[in-house]
PDB file of C-alpha atoms in Angstrom:
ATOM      1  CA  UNK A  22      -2.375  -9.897  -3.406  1.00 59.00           C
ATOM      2  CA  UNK A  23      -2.549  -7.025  -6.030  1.00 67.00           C
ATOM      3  CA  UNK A  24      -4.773  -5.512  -4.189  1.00 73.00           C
ATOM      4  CA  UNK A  25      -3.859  -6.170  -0.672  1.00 73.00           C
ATOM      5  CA  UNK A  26      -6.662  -8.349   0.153  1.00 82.00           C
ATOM      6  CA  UNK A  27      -5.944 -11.665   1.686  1.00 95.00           C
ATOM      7  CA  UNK A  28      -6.871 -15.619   0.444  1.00 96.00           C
ATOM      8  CA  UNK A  29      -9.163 -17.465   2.252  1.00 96.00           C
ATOM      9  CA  UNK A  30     -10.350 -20.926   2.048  1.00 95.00           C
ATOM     10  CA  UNK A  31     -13.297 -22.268   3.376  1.00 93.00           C
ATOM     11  CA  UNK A  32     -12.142 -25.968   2.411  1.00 89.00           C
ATOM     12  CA  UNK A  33     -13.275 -28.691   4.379  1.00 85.00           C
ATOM     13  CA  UNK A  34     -10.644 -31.028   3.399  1.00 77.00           C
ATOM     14  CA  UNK A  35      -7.850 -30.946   0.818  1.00 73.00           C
ATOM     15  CA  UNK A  36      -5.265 -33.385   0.526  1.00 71.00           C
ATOM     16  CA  UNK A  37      -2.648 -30.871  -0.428  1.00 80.00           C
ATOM     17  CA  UNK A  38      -3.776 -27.028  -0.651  1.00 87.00           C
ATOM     18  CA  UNK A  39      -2.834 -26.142  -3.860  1.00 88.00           C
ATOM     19  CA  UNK A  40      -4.906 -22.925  -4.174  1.00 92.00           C
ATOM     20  CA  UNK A  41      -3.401 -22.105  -0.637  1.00 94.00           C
ATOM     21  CA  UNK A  42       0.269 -22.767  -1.710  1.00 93.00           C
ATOM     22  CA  UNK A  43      -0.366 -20.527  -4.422  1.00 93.00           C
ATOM     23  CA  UNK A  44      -1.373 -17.748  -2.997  1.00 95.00           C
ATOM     24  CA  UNK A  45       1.194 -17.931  -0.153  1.00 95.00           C
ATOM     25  CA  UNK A  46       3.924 -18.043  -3.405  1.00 92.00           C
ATOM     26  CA  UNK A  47       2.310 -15.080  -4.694  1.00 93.00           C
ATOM     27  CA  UNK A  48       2.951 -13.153  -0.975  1.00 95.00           C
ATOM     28  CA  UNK A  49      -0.648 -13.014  -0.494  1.00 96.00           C
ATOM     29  CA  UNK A  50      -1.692 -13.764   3.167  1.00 97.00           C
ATOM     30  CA  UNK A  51      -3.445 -16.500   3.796  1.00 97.00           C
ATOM     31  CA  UNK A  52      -6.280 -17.384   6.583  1.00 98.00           C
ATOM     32  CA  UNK A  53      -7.321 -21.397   6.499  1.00 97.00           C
ATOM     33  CA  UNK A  54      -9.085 -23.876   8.263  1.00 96.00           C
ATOM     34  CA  UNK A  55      -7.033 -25.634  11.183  1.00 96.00           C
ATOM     35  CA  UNK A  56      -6.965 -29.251   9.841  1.00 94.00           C
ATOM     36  CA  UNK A  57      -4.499 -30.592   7.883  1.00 87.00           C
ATOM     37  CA  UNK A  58      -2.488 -30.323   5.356  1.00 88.00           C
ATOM     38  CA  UNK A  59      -2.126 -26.222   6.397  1.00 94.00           C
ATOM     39  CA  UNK A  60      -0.418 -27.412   9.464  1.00 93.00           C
ATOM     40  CA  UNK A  61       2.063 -29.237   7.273  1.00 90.00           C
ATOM     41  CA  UNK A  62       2.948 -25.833   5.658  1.00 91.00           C
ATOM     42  CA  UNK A  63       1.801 -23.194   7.427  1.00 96.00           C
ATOM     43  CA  UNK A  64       2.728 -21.667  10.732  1.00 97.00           C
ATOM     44  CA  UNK A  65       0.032 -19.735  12.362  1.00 98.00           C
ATOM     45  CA  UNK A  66       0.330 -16.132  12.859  1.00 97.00           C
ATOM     46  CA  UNK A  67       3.601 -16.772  11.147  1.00 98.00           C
ATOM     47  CA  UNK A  68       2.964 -17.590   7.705  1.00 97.00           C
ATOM     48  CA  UNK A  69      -0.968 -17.759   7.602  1.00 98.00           C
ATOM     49  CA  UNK A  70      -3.551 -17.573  10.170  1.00 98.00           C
ATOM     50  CA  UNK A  71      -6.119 -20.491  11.056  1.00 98.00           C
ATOM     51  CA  UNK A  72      -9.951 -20.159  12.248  1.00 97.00           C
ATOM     52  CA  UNK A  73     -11.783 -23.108  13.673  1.00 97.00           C
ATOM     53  CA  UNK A  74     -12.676 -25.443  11.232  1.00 95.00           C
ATOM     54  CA  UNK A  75     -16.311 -24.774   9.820  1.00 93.00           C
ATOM     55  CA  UNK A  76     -16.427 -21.453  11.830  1.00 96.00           C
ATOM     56  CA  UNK A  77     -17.376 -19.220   8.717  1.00 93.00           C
ATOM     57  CA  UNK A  78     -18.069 -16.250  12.008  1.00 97.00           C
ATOM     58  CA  UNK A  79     -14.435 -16.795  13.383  1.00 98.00           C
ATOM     59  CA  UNK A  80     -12.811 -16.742   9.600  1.00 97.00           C
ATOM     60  CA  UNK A  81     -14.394 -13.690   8.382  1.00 97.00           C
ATOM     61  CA  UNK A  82     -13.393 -12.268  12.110  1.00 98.00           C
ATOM     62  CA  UNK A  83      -9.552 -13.400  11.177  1.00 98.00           C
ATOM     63  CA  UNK A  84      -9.615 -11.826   7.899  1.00 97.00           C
ATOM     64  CA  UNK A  85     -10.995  -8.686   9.215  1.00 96.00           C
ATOM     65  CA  UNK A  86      -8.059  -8.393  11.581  1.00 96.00           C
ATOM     66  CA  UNK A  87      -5.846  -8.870   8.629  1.00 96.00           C
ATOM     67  CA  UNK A  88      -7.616  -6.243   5.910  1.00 94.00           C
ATOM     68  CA  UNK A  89      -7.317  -3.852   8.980  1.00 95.00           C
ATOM     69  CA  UNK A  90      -3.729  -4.278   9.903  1.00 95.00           C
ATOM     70  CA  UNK A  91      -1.823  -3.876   6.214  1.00 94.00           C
ATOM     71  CA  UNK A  92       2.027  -4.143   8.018  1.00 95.00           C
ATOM     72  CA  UNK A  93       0.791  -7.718   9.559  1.00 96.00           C
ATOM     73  CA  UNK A  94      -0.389  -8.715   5.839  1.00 96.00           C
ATOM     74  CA  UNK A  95       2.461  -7.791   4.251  1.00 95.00           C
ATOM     75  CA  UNK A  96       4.632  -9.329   7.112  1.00 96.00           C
ATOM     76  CA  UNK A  97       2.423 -12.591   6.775  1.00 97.00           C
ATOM     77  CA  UNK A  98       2.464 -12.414   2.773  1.00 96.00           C
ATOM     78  CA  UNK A  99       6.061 -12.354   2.750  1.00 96.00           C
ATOM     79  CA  UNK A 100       6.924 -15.230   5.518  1.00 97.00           C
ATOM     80  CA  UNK A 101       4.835 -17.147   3.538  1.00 96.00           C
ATOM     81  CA  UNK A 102       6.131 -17.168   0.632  1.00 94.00           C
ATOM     82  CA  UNK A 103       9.564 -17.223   1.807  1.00 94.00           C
ATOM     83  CA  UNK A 104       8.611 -20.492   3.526  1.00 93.00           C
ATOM     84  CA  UNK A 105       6.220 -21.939   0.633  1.00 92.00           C
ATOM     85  CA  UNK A 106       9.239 -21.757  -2.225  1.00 89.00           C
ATOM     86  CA  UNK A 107      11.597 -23.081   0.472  1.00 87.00           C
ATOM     87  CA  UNK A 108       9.311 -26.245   0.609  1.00 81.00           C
ATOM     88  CA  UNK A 109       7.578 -26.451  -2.536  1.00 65.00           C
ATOM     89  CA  UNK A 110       9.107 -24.408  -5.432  1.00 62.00           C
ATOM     90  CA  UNK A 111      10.121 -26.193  -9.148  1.00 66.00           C
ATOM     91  CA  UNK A 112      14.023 -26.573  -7.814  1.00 71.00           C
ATOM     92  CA  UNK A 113      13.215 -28.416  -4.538  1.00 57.00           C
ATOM     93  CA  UNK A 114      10.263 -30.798  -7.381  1.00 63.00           C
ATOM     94  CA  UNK A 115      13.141 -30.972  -9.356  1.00 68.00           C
ATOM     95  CA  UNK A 116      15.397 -32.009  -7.018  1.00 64.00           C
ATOM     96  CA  UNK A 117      13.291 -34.849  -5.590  1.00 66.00           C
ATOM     97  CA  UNK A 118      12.851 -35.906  -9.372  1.00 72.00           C
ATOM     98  CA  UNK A 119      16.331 -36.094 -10.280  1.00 70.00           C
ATOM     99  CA  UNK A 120      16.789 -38.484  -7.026  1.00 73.00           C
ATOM    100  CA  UNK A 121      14.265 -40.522  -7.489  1.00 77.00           C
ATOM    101  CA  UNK A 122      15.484 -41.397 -11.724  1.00 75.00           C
ATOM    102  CA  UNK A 123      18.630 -41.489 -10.361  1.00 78.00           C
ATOM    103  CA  UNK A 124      17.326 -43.950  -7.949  1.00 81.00           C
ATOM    104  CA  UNK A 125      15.747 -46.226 -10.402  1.00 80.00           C
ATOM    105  CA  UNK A 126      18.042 -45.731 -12.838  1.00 82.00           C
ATOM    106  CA  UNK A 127      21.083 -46.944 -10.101  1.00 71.00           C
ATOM    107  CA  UNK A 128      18.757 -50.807  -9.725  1.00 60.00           C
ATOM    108  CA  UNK A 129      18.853 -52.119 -13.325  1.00 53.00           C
TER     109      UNK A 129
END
C-alpha cells in the first residue's frame, strides 16, 4: 500500500481471506477472484474489484486499470478499509467474545 501498488490474490478457494482482509485494513486496494468468501466482504468496484475466477488475463487486466488510475486506488483502499474494520476489527472480535462468555457463563 506503501507504495501504491494494489493486492492481488490468485486464490482458488479460501475459507476466510485473511491475506485479503489484511490488506483491505491496511487501505491497500484489493482485486480477487469472484467466489466466495470476497463476496461476503467485499463490494465490487466499491471496496475491491473481482476478475473471473481462474482468469489470470482478466486479473492482471483489472489491476492494470487500478495501477493506472491512482484516485480510484486510493478511493478503493480507503472504502475498504473503512468497511473491513467495520466488520472485522479486534472491538467487533471482542465484542462477539464477551457475548458468547457471557452466554455460557449465564447457563451454569
Amino acid at each position: 500500500r506503501d507504495s501504491g501498488g494494489v493486492m492481488l490474490s490468485t486464490s482458488n478457494g479460501e475459507s476466510f481471506g485473511m491475506t485479503v482482509a489484511e490488506a483491505m485494513a491496511r487501505e491497500c486496494a484489493v482485486v480477487v477472484p469472484d467466489i466466495g468468501p470476497f463476496r461476503e466482504f467485499i463490494t465490487d468496484n466499491r471496496t475491491g474489484i473481482f476478475y473471473k475466477p481462474k482468469s489470470l488475463k482478466n486479473a492482471a487486466s483489472k489491476v492494470q486499470l487500478l495501477l493506472q488510475d491512482g484516485d480510484r486506488r486510493k478511493k478503493i483502499g480507503s472504502a475498504a478499509r473503512l468497511s473491513i474494520l467495520k466488520k472485522h476489527s479486534s472491538n467487533v472480535a471482542l465484542d462477539v467474545m464477551a457475548n458468547s462468555f457471557e452466554k455460557v457463563v449465564g447457563h451454569y
